[in-house]
Amino acid sequence: MSDQHLFASATAVTEDGSNRYRGEIQPGWDVVGNANGGYLMAMAARAGSAAAGGRAPLSVTAHFLSPGRPGPVRFDTTVHKQGRRLSTVGVAVIALTDDEGRETERPLVQLLGAFGDDPGTDSDIERIDVERPDIPDPDYCIAMEGGDGFPPPLMNRVDLRLHPDDAGFGSGRPLFQGWIRLLDDEPVDPFALMLAADVFPPTVFNANLPVAWAPTIELTVHVRGIPEPGWLQCRFVSHYLMGGLVEEDGEVWDSTGRLVAQSRQLALIPRSDG
Amino acid sequence: MSDQHLFASATAVTEDGSNRYRGEIQPGWDVVGNANGGYLMAMAARAGSAAAGGRAPLSVTAHFLSPGRPGPVRFDTTVHKQGRRLSTVGVAVIALTDDEGRETERPLVQLLGAFGDDPGTDSDIERIDVERPDIPDPDYCIAMEGGDGFPPPLMNRVDLRLHPDDAGFGSGRPLFQGWIRLLDDEPVDPFALMLAADVFPPTVFNANLPVAWAPTIELTVHVRGIPEPGWLQCRFVSHYLMGGLVEEDGEVWDSTGRLVAQSRQLALIPRSDG
């Protein structure tokens, strides 16, 4: 299992009966012991894509039910509709062992997604009215390196560079910009866009607020294109921290400057005295 | 059934066995014969909320599988997790009759949502860094009135006013701003926010592009607050029309100026020669 540092291997799923798949949460893709949400979402979306006959993810929503730890997981898929253009699939992700390695069944993630064939070729209409933000090249950004606590171990599984303005975790703005690529020049498939959508630090970490974590309730990723090889440029921003909740909007562009994903998540803001 | 013009009655669901609910798609909530997606989503979310023990919707995602016509529907609910703070529930919406009134079972909508208790009171942290756009009062906006075609019959079920700049359907910008309220001063509950999120014309109708419709693949609504009585101010905008797809981002504020919902949908852009 020497290739478990590669994303494709670490998120692989295999068929295991009718509408059922298996995989294994690999160590190292975690934040304080809990597997990254985008990593889990990518595994679940692989199972959904397989159940959709190999169609690619277009719009995928994950709800996070409990923390994922290294170990075996099962994916129970339900094809709600298999249409001419789109397949709509639900995926229940179930952990099969507890923290001591004993057998159990614990729901981790519930996913709902639309999968389709190569959406990028079907329309001749194009109108884009925002520009990719101009940020320093990766060599002039700040590399994140994982440790036991913060930055988390996950940062050793990807090459993530933060905009110098954002890397001090005190900019005062709930914003992170930067770059990400997989290790060893591994290509970024649509599933890796889900990792990209959740691998930057929570925007609130830059807002100078007493918020130490922000557990994600729900994350939706729209895949808008297949990335060309190279760095992905990313931008994550929040506008409304209120009522114990914050949204985080993400945009991901490939090395040619083309948007390849949009994301939005809703996260809990725990009480500052809690 | 004289109150079927009221949203609460027109989206009511009743329990019908274990994890099963029933409702009826009412006439008049349609666009060219197909029930509005936000209307269907609200019905499904009512079933989800009931299955969650009455908890309120927080983040709800609907995938639209086929058009809804007036007639009886069934809601099959699955509680994926019933947690201390949140319940995660899936809802399959099944039409029970075909267009000729014969018995059938046809999937209309698949919904996945998180339901919780009064999120607005749980945190003392608040930071909002965008302002509600300044638009003319409802009396100075353009009232939409429904007909057989366009504007659709749905417009007679709500009081919708478009910003004068947007009401000519030729502004050149994929943007609609305006106001909405229910008829007869009916209060807007969190479910009506789903209607609000999908009841304005598609943004592409203002973009001077050869696009006559934009069927929604997926719509996610985050409920950020319980609206105070009065008009809801709404803004819907798109930034990326490309690859046969467009996202539409919505924000809804209540009469006190407080954000009460954010929405995002992904819609198909059919070929202009199709």
Short mmCIF file of C-alpha atoms in Angstrom, two decimals, chain A residues 58-66 80-81 85-86 88 92 107 110-114 119-132 172-174 207 209-211 217-218 220 222-225 237-247 249-251 253 258-260 262-266 268-273, chain B residues 58-66 80-81 85-86 88 92 107 110-114 119-132 172-174 207 209-211 217-218 220 222-225 237-247 249-251 253 258-260 262-266 268-273:
data_model
loop_
_atom_site.label_atom_id
_atom_site.label_comp_id
_atom_site.label_asym_id
_atom_site.label_seq_id
_atom_site.Cartn_x
_atom_site.Cartn_y
_atom_site.Cartn_z
CA LEU A 58 -21.94 17.62 -11.60
CA SER A 59 -23.59 18.84 -8.41
CA VAL A 60 -22.90 16.95 -5.20
CA THR A 61 -24.09 17.70 -1.67
CA ALA A 62 -22.67 16.05 1.44
CA HIS A 63 -24.07 16.20 4.96
CA PHE A 64 -21.58 15.29 7.67
CA LEU A 65 -23.06 13.13 10.40
CA SER A 66 -20.07 12.05 12.49
CA HIS A 80 -33.11 7.79 -7.56
CA LYS A 81 -33.23 8.37 -11.28
CA ARG A 85 -28.66 13.19 -19.39
CA LEU A 86 -28.38 12.87 -15.63
CA THR A 88 -29.38 11.25 -9.41
CA ALA A 92 -24.87 6.57 2.70
CA PRO A 107 -23.23 6.78 9.64
CA GLN A 110 -25.03 11.26 3.55
CA LEU A 111 -24.51 12.38 -0.04
CA LEU A 112 -26.90 13.35 -2.82
CA GLY A 113 -25.60 14.10 -6.27
CA ALA A 114 -26.30 14.54 -9.94
CA PRO A 119 -21.40 18.75 -19.52
CA GLY A 120 -18.79 21.05 -20.97
CA THR A 121 -19.55 20.29 -24.58
CA ASP A 122 -23.27 20.77 -24.73
CA SER A 123 -23.78 24.47 -25.15
CA ASP A 124 -22.33 27.17 -27.33
CA ILE A 125 -23.32 29.95 -24.91
CA GLU A 126 -20.66 31.41 -22.69
CA ARG A 127 -20.80 34.46 -20.51
CA ILE A 128 -18.52 34.96 -17.54
CA ASP A 129 -18.59 38.26 -15.70
CA VAL A 130 -16.08 37.84 -12.89
CA GLU A 131 -12.34 37.55 -13.22
CA ARG A 132 -10.06 35.18 -11.45
CA GLY A 172 -9.22 40.36 9.91
CA ARG A 173 -11.11 39.19 6.83
CA PRO A 174 -12.87 35.80 6.63
CA ALA A 207 -11.52 36.91 11.04
CA LEU A 209 -12.90 36.14 16.16
CA PRO A 210 -12.87 33.69 19.08
CA VAL A 211 -13.66 30.71 16.87
CA ILE A 217 -23.06 20.76 8.36
CA GLU A 218 -23.31 20.59 4.60
CA THR A 220 -22.17 21.39 -2.01
CA HIS A 222 -20.61 22.15 -8.49
CA VAL A 223 -18.10 20.72 -10.93
CA ARG A 224 -17.91 23.27 -13.77
CA GLY A 225 -15.03 21.81 -15.74
CA VAL A 237 -14.81 33.78 1.52
CA SER A 238 -17.61 34.23 4.07
CA HIS A 239 -19.99 37.17 4.28
CA TYR A 240 -22.51 36.28 6.96
CA LEU A 241 -21.34 35.03 10.35
CA MET A 242 -24.54 35.16 12.38
CA GLY A 243 -26.93 33.06 14.37
CA GLY A 244 -24.34 30.41 15.12
CA LEU A 245 -23.81 29.71 11.41
CA VAL A 246 -21.47 30.76 8.64
CA GLU A 247 -21.51 30.08 4.92
CA ASP A 249 -18.19 30.17 -0.69
CA GLY A 250 -15.39 28.70 -2.75
CA GLU A 251 -14.19 29.08 -6.31
CA TRP A 253 -9.77 27.72 -11.22
CA ARG A 258 -10.85 28.52 -16.19
CA LEU A 259 -13.35 28.01 -13.36
CA VAL A 260 -13.58 24.29 -12.61
CA GLN A 262 -17.83 26.36 -7.16
CA SER A 263 -18.56 25.32 -3.61
CA ARG A 264 -20.66 26.46 -0.70
CA GLN A 265 -20.75 25.06 2.78
CA LEU A 266 -22.76 25.86 5.88
CA LEU A 268 -21.65 25.80 12.80
CA ILE A 269 -19.99 28.54 14.83
CA PRO A 270 -19.76 27.22 18.37
CA ARG A 271 -20.35 29.69 21.20
CA SER A 272 -17.21 31.55 22.11
CA ASP A 273 -17.68 30.59 25.76
CA LEU B 58 -31.41 24.77 8.10
CA SER B 59 -29.77 23.57 4.91
CA VAL B 60 -31.90 21.81 2.34
CA THR B 61 -30.93 20.51 -1.10
CA ALA B 62 -33.44 19.42 -3.74
CA HIS B 63 -32.71 17.57 -6.96
CA PHE B 64 -35.46 17.82 -9.56
CA LEU B 65 -36.13 14.56 -11.36
CA SER B 66 -39.29 15.21 -13.37
CA HIS B 80 -30.23 9.40 8.41
CA LYS B 81 -29.32 10.80 11.80
CA ARG B 85 -28.53 19.49 17.58
CA LEU B 86 -29.39 18.37 14.07
CA THR B 88 -30.46 14.80 8.75
CA ALA B 92 -38.28 11.08 -1.93
CA PRO B 107 -40.15 10.32 -8.76
CA GLN B 110 -35.12 13.95 -4.09
CA LEU B 111 -34.36 16.10 -1.06
CA LEU B 112 -31.64 15.98 1.57
CA GLY B 113 -31.69 18.36 4.49
CA ALA B 114 -30.45 19.26 7.93
CA PRO B 119 -30.12 28.18 15.27
CA GLY B 120 -30.38 31.92 15.66
CA THR B 121 -29.90 31.96 19.38
CA ASP B 122 -26.84 29.84 19.85
CA SER B 123 -23.92 32.17 19.22
CA ASP B 124 -22.95 35.62 20.34
CA ILE B 125 -20.65 36.16 17.35
CA GLU B 126 -21.89 38.29 14.52
CA ARG B 127 -20.00 39.66 11.56
CA ILE B 128 -21.70 40.67 8.34
CA ASP B 129 -19.65 42.36 5.66
CA VAL B 130 -22.08 42.93 2.82
CA GLU B 131 -25.01 45.32 2.79
CA ARG B 132 -28.47 44.69 1.52
CA GLY B 172 -28.08 42.62 -20.37
CA ARG B 173 -27.12 41.45 -16.89
CA PRO B 174 -28.07 38.01 -15.51
CA ALA B 207 -28.83 38.41 -20.18
CA LEU B 209 -28.92 35.48 -24.67
CA PRO B 210 -30.88 32.97 -26.75
CA VAL B 211 -32.05 31.05 -23.69
CA ILE B 217 -30.79 20.39 -11.63
CA GLU B 218 -30.30 21.21 -7.98
CA THR B 220 -29.85 24.42 -2.08
CA HIS B 222 -29.74 27.85 3.68
CA VAL B 223 -32.26 29.27 6.14
CA ARG B 224 -30.38 31.96 8.05
CA GLY B 225 -33.23 33.45 10.05
CA VAL B 237 -27.39 36.80 -9.86
CA SER B 238 -25.31 34.51 -12.09
CA HIS B 239 -21.63 34.87 -12.87
CA TYR B 240 -20.68 31.80 -14.88
CA LEU B 241 -22.76 30.73 -17.86
CA MET B 242 -20.56 28.11 -19.46
CA GLY B 243 -20.42 24.48 -20.47
CA GLY B 244 -24.19 24.18 -20.71
CA LEU B 245 -24.62 25.13 -17.05
CA VAL B 246 -25.31 28.22 -14.99
CA GLU B 247 -25.33 28.81 -11.25
CA ASP B 249 -27.06 32.72 -6.33
CA GLY B 250 -29.86 34.18 -4.26
CA GLU B 251 -30.09 36.26 -1.13
CA TRP B 253 -33.70 39.69 3.42
CA ARG B 258 -31.78 40.98 8.04
CA LEU B 259 -30.60 38.13 5.79
CA VAL B 260 -33.01 35.21 6.16
CA GLN B 262 -29.13 32.21 0.88
CA SER B 263 -29.69 29.98 -2.11
CA ARG B 264 -27.72 28.54 -4.97
CA GLN B 265 -28.97 26.50 -7.85
CA LEU B 266 -27.32 24.81 -10.79
CA LEU B 268 -28.98 23.50 -17.48
CA ILE B 269 -28.61 25.90 -20.39
CA PRO B 270 -30.06 24.13 -23.40
CA ARG B 271 -28.30 24.62 -26.73
CA SER B 272 -29.46 27.74 -28.51
CA ASP B 273 -30.18 25.71 -31.64
#
